[in-house]
XYZ file of C-alpha atoms in Angstrom:
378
model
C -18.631 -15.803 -5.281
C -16.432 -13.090 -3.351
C -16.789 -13.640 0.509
C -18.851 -11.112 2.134
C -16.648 -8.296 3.900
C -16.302 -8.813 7.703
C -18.209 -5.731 8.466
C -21.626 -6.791 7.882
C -21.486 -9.611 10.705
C -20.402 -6.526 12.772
C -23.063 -4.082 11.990
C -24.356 -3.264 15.856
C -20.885 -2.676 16.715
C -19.902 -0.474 13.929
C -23.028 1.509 14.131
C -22.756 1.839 18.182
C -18.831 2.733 17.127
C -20.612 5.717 15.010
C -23.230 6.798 17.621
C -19.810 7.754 19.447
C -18.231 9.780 16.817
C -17.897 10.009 13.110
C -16.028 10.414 11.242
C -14.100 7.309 12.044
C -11.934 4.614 10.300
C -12.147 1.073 11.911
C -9.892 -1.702 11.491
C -10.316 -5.262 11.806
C -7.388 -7.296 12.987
C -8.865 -10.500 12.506
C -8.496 -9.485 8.602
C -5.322 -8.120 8.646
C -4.174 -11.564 10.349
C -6.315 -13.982 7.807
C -4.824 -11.968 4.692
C -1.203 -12.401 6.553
C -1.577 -16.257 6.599
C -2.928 -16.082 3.182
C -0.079 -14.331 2.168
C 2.689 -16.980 3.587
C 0.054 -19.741 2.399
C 0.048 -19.785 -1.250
C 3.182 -17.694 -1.735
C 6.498 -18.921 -0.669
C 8.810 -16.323 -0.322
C 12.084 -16.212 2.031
C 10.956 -13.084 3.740
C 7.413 -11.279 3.958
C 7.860 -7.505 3.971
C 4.970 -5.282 4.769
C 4.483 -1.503 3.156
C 4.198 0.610 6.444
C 2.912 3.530 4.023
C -0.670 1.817 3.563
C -1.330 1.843 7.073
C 0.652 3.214 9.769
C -1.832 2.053 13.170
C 0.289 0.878 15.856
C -2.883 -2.268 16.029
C -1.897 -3.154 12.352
C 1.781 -3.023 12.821
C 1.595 -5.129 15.646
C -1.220 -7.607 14.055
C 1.334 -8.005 10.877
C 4.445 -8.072 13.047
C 2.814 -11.162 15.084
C 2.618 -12.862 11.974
C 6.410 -12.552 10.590
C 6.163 -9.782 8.762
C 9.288 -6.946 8.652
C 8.378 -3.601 8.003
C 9.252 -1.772 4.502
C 9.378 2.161 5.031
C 9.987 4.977 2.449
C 10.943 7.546 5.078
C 12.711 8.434 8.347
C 9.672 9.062 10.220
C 8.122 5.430 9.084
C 11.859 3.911 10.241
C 11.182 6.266 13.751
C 7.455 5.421 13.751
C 8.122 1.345 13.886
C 10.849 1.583 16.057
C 8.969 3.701 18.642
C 6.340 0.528 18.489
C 9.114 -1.982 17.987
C 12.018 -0.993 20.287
C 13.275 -4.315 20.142
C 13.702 -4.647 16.215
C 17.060 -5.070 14.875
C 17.281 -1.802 12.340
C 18.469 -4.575 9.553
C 15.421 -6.059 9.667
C 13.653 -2.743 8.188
C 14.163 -2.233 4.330
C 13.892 1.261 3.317
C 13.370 2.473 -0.048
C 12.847 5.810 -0.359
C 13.039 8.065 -3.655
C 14.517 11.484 -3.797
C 15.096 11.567 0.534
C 17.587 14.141 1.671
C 21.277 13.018 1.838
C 20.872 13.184 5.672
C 17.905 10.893 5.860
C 19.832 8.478 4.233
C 22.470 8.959 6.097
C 21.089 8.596 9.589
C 19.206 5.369 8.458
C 22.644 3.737 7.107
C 24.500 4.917 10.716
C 21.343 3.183 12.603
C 22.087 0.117 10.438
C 18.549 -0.228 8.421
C 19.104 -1.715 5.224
C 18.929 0.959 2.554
C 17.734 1.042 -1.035
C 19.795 3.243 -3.910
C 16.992 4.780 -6.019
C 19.229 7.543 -7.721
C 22.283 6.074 -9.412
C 24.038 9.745 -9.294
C 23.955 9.799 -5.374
C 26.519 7.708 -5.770
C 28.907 10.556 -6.853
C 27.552 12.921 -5.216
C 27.066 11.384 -1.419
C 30.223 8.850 -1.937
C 30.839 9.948 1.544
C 27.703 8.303 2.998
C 27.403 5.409 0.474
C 31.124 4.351 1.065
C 31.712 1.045 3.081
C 28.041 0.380 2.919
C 25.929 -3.040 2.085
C 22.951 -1.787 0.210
C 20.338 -2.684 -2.290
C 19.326 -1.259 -5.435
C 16.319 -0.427 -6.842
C 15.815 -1.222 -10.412
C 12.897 0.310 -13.104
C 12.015 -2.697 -15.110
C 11.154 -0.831 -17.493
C 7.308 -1.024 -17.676
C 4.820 -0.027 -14.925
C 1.238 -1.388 -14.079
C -1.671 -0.890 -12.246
C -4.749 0.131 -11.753
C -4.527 3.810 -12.129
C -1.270 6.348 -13.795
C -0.376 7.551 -10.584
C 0.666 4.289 -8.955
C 2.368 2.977 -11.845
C 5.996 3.029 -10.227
C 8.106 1.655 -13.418
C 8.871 2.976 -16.887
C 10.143 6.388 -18.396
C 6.951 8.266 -16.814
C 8.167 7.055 -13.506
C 10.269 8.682 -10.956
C 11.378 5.255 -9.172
C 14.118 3.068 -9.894
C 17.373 3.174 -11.781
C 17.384 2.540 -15.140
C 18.527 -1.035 -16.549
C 20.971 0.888 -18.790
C 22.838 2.896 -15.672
C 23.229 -0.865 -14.198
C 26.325 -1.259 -14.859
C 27.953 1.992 -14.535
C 26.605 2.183 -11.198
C 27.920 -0.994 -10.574
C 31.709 0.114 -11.403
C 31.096 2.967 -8.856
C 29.785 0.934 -6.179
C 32.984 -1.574 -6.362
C 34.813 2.025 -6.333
C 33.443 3.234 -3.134
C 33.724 -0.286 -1.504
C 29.743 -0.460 -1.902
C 28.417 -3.745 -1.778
C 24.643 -4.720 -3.966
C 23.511 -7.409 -1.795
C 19.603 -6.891 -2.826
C 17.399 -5.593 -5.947
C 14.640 -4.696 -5.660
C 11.610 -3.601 -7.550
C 8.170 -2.810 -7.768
C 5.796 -1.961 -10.797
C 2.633 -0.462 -9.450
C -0.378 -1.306 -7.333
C -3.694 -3.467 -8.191
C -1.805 -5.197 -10.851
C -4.395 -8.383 -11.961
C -1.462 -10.253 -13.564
C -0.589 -13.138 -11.644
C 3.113 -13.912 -13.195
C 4.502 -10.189 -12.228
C 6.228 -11.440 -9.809
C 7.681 -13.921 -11.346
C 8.490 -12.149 -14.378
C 10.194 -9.405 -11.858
C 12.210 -12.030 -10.189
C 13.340 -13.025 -13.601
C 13.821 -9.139 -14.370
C 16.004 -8.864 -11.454
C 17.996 -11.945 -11.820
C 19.226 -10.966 -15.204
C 20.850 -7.881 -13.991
C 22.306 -9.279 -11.120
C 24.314 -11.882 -13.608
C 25.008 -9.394 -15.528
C 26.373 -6.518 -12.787
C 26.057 -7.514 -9.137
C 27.688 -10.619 -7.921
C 26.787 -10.401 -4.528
C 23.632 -9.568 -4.990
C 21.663 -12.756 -3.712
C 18.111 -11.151 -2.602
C 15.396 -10.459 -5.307
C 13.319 -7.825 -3.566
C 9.911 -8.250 -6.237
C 7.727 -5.769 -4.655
C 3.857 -5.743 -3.793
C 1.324 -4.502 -5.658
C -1.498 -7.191 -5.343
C -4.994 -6.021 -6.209
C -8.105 -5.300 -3.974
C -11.050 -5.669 -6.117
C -14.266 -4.289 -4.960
C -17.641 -4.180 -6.518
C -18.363 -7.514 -6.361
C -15.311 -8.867 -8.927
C -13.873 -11.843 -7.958
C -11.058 -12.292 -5.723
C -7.320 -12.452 -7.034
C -6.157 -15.444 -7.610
C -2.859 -15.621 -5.128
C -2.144 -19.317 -5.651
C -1.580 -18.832 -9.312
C 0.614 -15.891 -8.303
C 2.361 -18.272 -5.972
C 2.531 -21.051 -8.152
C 4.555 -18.740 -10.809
C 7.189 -17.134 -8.023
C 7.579 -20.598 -7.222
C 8.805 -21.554 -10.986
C 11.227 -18.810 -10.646
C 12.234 -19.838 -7.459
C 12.569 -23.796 -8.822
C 15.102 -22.506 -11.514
C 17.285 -20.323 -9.828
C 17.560 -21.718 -6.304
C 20.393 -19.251 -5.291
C 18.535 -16.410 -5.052
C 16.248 -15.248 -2.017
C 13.124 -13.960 -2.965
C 10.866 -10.956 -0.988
C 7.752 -9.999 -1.357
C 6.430 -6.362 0.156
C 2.651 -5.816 -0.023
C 0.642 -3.236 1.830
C -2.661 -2.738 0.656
C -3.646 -6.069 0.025
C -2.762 -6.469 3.668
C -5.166 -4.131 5.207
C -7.603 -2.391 2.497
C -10.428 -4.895 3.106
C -9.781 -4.899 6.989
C -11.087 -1.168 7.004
C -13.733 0.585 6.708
C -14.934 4.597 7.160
C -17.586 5.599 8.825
C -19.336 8.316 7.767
C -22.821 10.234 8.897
C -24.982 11.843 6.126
C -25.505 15.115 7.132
C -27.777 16.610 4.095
C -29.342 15.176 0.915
C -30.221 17.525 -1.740
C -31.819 17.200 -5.599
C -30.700 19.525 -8.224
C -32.680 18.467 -10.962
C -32.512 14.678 -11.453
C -29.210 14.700 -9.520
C -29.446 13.344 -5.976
C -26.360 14.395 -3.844
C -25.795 12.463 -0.027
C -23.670 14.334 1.975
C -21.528 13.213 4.205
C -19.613 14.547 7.017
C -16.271 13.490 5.746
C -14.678 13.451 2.209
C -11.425 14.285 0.541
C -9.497 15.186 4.034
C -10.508 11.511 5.497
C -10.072 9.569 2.071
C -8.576 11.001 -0.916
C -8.410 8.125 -2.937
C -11.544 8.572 -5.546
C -10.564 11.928 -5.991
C -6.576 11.363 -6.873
C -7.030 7.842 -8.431
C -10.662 7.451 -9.508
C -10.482 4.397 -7.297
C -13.623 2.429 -6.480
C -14.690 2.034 -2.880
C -17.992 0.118 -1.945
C -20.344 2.602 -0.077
C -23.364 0.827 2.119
C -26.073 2.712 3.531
C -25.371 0.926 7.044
C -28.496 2.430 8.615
C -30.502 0.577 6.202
C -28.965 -2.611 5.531
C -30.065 -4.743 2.786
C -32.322 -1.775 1.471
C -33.561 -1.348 -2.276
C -31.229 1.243 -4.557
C -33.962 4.125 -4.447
C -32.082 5.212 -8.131
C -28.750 6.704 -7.794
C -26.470 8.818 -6.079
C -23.510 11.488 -5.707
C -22.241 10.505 -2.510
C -20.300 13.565 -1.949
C -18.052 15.324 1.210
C -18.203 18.456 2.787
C -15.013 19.790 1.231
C -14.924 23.136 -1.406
C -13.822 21.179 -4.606
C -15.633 19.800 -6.961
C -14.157 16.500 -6.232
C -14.731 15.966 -2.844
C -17.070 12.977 -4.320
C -16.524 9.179 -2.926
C -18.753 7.929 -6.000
C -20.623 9.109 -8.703
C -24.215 7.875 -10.275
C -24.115 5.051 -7.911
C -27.256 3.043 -7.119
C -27.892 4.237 -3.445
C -31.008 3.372 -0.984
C -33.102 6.320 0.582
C -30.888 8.065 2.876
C -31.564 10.921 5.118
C -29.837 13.153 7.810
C -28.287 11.147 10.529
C -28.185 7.830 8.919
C -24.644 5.785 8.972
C -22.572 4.745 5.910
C -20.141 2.573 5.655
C -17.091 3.187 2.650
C -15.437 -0.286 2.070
C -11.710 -1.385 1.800
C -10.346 1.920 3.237
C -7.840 -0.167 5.249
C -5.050 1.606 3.109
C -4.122 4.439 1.518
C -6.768 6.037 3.798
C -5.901 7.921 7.130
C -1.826 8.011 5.984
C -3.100 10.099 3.259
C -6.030 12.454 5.090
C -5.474 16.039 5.438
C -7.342 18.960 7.455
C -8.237 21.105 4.169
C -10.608 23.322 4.881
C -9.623 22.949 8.613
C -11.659 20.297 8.912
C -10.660 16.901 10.842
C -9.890 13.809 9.270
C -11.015 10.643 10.190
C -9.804 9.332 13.563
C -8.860 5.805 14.095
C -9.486 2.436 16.056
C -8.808 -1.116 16.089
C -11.306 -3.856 16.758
């Protein structure tokens, strides 16, 4: 049986947390810290990367940098956003792997000395002037993508990321050109991927090329993408993932092997906080409204992703049928869930949205001029 989520030990805070103000996301760092240890638990890895893009709070990149982990950031203002909170952090211990960044974006981060990702195998032409000199990684499309929705599969032809396997080795003859050293791969096939031999399958992936084109290239950078599930599935198995990294690692010792995940850091360690602020029937359609939706958490809306939604106010309550549970934004698909079994609700009562830990505020908006979500830690 899954564990139950933290939140329901901590319903008098999170509800006195509401009668302050909601909208509001709140993040547990005890969570963040047990999924951390988890993490370096079952999977051995040489270095623990987190995915600063999931959730930028200063709270989680503290809780996470406590534990070991280095920060992975896809664009200046991540790199300037961690090193605001991290003064002290040597820029080579930040990996940044953006796609499609401005020429001076990656410039600036190679001057600072972060350690930089090539996702475009034609930069290397076209900025040789910034490349040259360099020690860099490369990112590399393995050629398929997974996941749990089209949008965050990040390999394959339908994919922007990544070079392709079969520019490998002319962008290898440019690199040695420009006195451009591949120390690292890297790569990364989606998010909520259920397999538990990706990674080892990318290390494998990665190791091939680098016999093949990049001699110096001694780090396997394998990505994140660990599910999240919700509605009551059972929990991913990260030993067995562990277990198979750790063949990979048994039978080619020389590499290092990283490992980058983000939401399966944090997703379960928040929640939103919402207030119902109508309930209407058209028909045999009930709709709860909520005031929050789209701006605060986008996800159901661009990914059909499932969140678990709680009537908080009534706890443990029968489904009374079910439910729309819909925002106050002018689309059609400001909706969190649809035909959901749902408890009476009325104006003023408190719901809870489950693992919005990531993905959530990073991605809120004020369309419609409305205000997203703020945040706190607890």
């Amino acid at each position: 049986m899954p564990d139950l989520p933290w939140w329901r030990a901590h319903r008098d805070a999170l509800l006195a947390l509401a009668d302050q103000r909601t909208p509001r996301y709140v993040y547990h760092l005890d969570t963040v810290r047990d999924r951390a240890r988890a993490l370096q638990t079952h999977v051995r890895a040489d270095r623990y990367l987190y995915a600063v893009k999931a959730n930028g709070h200063p709270d989680v990149i503290g809780a996470l940098a406590a534990e070991g982990l280095r920060p992975e950031c896809v664009s200046w203002d991540e790199i300037a956003h961690v090193r605001a909170l991290r003064p002290a952090l040597d820029p080579a211990e930040i990996l940044y792997t953006p796609n499609f960044a401005p020429r001076a974006e990656v410039a600036r981060a190679l001057a600072e000395g972060v350690r930089v990702t090539i996702d475009n195998a034609s930069t290397l032409d076209a900025w040789a002037d910034v490349w040259r000199g360099h020690d860099v990684f490369v990112r590399v499309d393995p050629g398929v993508g997974k996941g749990h929705h089209a949008h965050v599969r990040t390999a394959g032809t339908a994919s922007k990321f990544g070079v392709d396997a079969a520019d490998l080795g002319a962008l290898a003859e440019r690199a040695r050109a420009l006195d451009v050293r591949v120390v690292g791969l890297h790569a990364h096939v989606g998010s909520g991927v259920d397999e538990t031999d990706t990674w080892g399958e990318t290390a494998r992936i990665l190791a091939a090329h680098a016999d093949a084109h990049f001699p110096d290239a001694r780090v396997l950078d394998v990505g994140g993408g660990l599910p999240v599930p919700t509605g009551g599935a059972a929990p991913f198995d990260l030993a067995a993932a562990g277990r198979a990294l750790a063949a990979f690692r048994t039978e080619r010792p020389e590499f290092q092997v990283w490992v980058e995940p983000g939401r399966y850091l944090v997703a379960d360690a928040g929640v939103l906080l919402a207030r119902v602020t109508q309930v209407k029937r058209k028909g045999d359609v009930r709709y709860v409204g909520l005031d929050t939706g789209m701006n605060s958490l986008v996800r159901p809306a661009l990914y059909g992703a499932h969140h678990d939604i709680v009537n908080l106010s009534r706890l443990g309550a029968e489904a009374e049928g079910v439910a729309e549970i819909v925002g106050p934004i002018c689309e059609t698909g400001d909706a969190f869930a649809h035909a959901r079994p749902f408890p009476h609700a009325e104006e003023g009562d408190v719901v809870v949205i489950g693992t919005a830990g990531a993905y959530g505020a990073v991605m809120a908006s004020s369309y419609n001029r409305r205000a997203p979500a703020e945040e706190v830690a607890m």
